[in-house]
Amino acid sequence: MVYAGPASQFPIYTGQMVEAGGRASVVVTEQGARHAVEHLFQRPQDPREIHVWTMTLEGADRAVAEQIAQSVDVR
């Protein structure tokens, strides 16, 4: 999912907050594996916030969703 606008509801998930690559990310640990489940980009121009998060998925679909969310590059 992607939200672009003035006031996102970040964070949706509870987890470790990590800041890197111009974004804040929420990382959760499940069964010994770390997953970045959402990202927030904040910008000086509109849209001021771009919030990217994964939905509840399992298996290969979850891995693909996480890769897509991590590949977002706000320009």
Tab-separated table of C-alpha atoms in Angstrom:
chain	number	residue	atom	x	y	z
A	1	MET	CA	0.000	0.000	0.000
A	2	VAL	CA	1.143	3.572	-0.640
A	3	TYR	CA	-0.116	6.844	0.833
A	4	ALA	CA	1.077	10.209	-0.487
A	5	GLY	CA	-0.214	13.292	1.301
A	6	PRO	CA	0.123	15.693	4.220
A	7	ALA	CA	-0.489	13.429	7.257
A	8	SER	CA	0.119	9.690	7.153
A	9	GLN	CA	-0.794	7.371	9.997
A	10	PHE	CA	2.796	6.177	10.361
A	11	PRO	CA	3.565	3.926	12.137
A	12	ILE	CA	0.903	1.305	11.662
A	13	TYR	CA	2.985	-1.583	12.968
A	14	THR	CA	4.864	-1.914	16.246
A	15	GLY	CA	8.550	-2.703	15.910
A	16	GLN	CA	12.050	-1.296	15.859
A	17	MET	CA	12.318	2.144	14.230
A	18	VAL	CA	15.282	2.380	11.859
A	19	GLU	CA	16.341	5.478	9.922
A	20	ALA	CA	18.376	4.982	6.758
A	21	GLY	CA	18.361	6.002	3.129
A	22	GLY	CA	16.220	9.092	3.695
A	23	ARG	CA	13.366	7.226	5.315
A	24	ALA	CA	12.170	5.902	8.638
A	25	SER	CA	11.316	2.199	8.627
A	26	VAL	CA	9.608	-0.155	11.046
A	27	VAL	CA	11.334	-3.520	11.317
A	28	VAL	CA	9.770	-6.506	13.067
A	29	THR	CA	11.360	-9.808	14.052
A	30	GLU	CA	9.290	-12.924	13.458
A	31	GLN	CA	10.598	-16.442	13.948
A	32	GLY	CA	14.147	-15.125	14.013
A	33	ALA	CA	13.860	-13.210	10.718
A	34	ARG	CA	13.741	-9.416	10.399
A	35	HIS	CA	11.148	-7.861	8.096
A	36	ALA	CA	10.833	-4.195	7.086
A	37	VAL	CA	7.056	-3.782	7.100
A	38	GLU	CA	6.663	-0.042	6.490
A	39	HIS	CA	8.592	3.048	5.424
A	40	LEU	CA	7.995	6.797	5.734
A	41	PHE	CA	9.618	9.408	3.521
A	42	GLN	CA	9.251	13.042	4.631
A	43	ARG	CA	9.839	15.840	2.130
A	44	PRO	CA	9.792	19.643	2.095
A	45	GLN	CA	7.463	19.749	-0.953
A	46	ASP	CA	4.126	18.083	-1.685
A	47	PRO	CA	3.391	15.356	-1.099
A	48	ARG	CA	5.043	15.962	2.266
A	49	GLU	CA	4.793	12.351	3.379
A	50	ILE	CA	4.974	9.135	1.427
A	51	HIS	CA	4.090	6.112	3.516
A	52	VAL	CA	4.680	2.624	2.116
A	53	TRP	CA	3.612	-0.498	3.993
A	54	THR	CA	3.013	-4.165	3.382
A	55	MET	CA	-0.268	-5.916	3.979
A	56	THR	CA	-0.528	-9.175	5.905
A	57	LEU	CA	0.802	-11.800	3.524
A	58	GLU	CA	2.597	-15.125	3.807
A	59	GLY	CA	5.334	-17.021	2.027
A	60	ALA	CA	6.550	-15.897	-1.378
A	61	ASP	CA	3.903	-13.152	-1.634
A	62	ARG	CA	5.229	-11.577	1.568
A	63	ALA	CA	8.800	-11.648	0.282
A	64	VAL	CA	7.770	-9.976	-2.990
A	65	ALA	CA	5.724	-7.313	-1.151
A	66	GLU	CA	8.671	-6.536	1.119
A	67	GLN	CA	11.022	-6.225	-1.871
A	68	ILE	CA	8.615	-3.856	-3.642
A	69	ALA	CA	8.190	-1.694	-0.506
A	70	GLN	CA	11.948	-1.466	-0.021
A	71	SER	CA	12.528	-0.560	-3.671
A	72	VAL	CA	10.429	2.631	-3.563
A	73	ASP	CA	12.653	5.594	-4.428
A	74	VAL	CA	11.081	8.989	-3.802
A	75	ARG	CA	12.471	11.621	-6.186
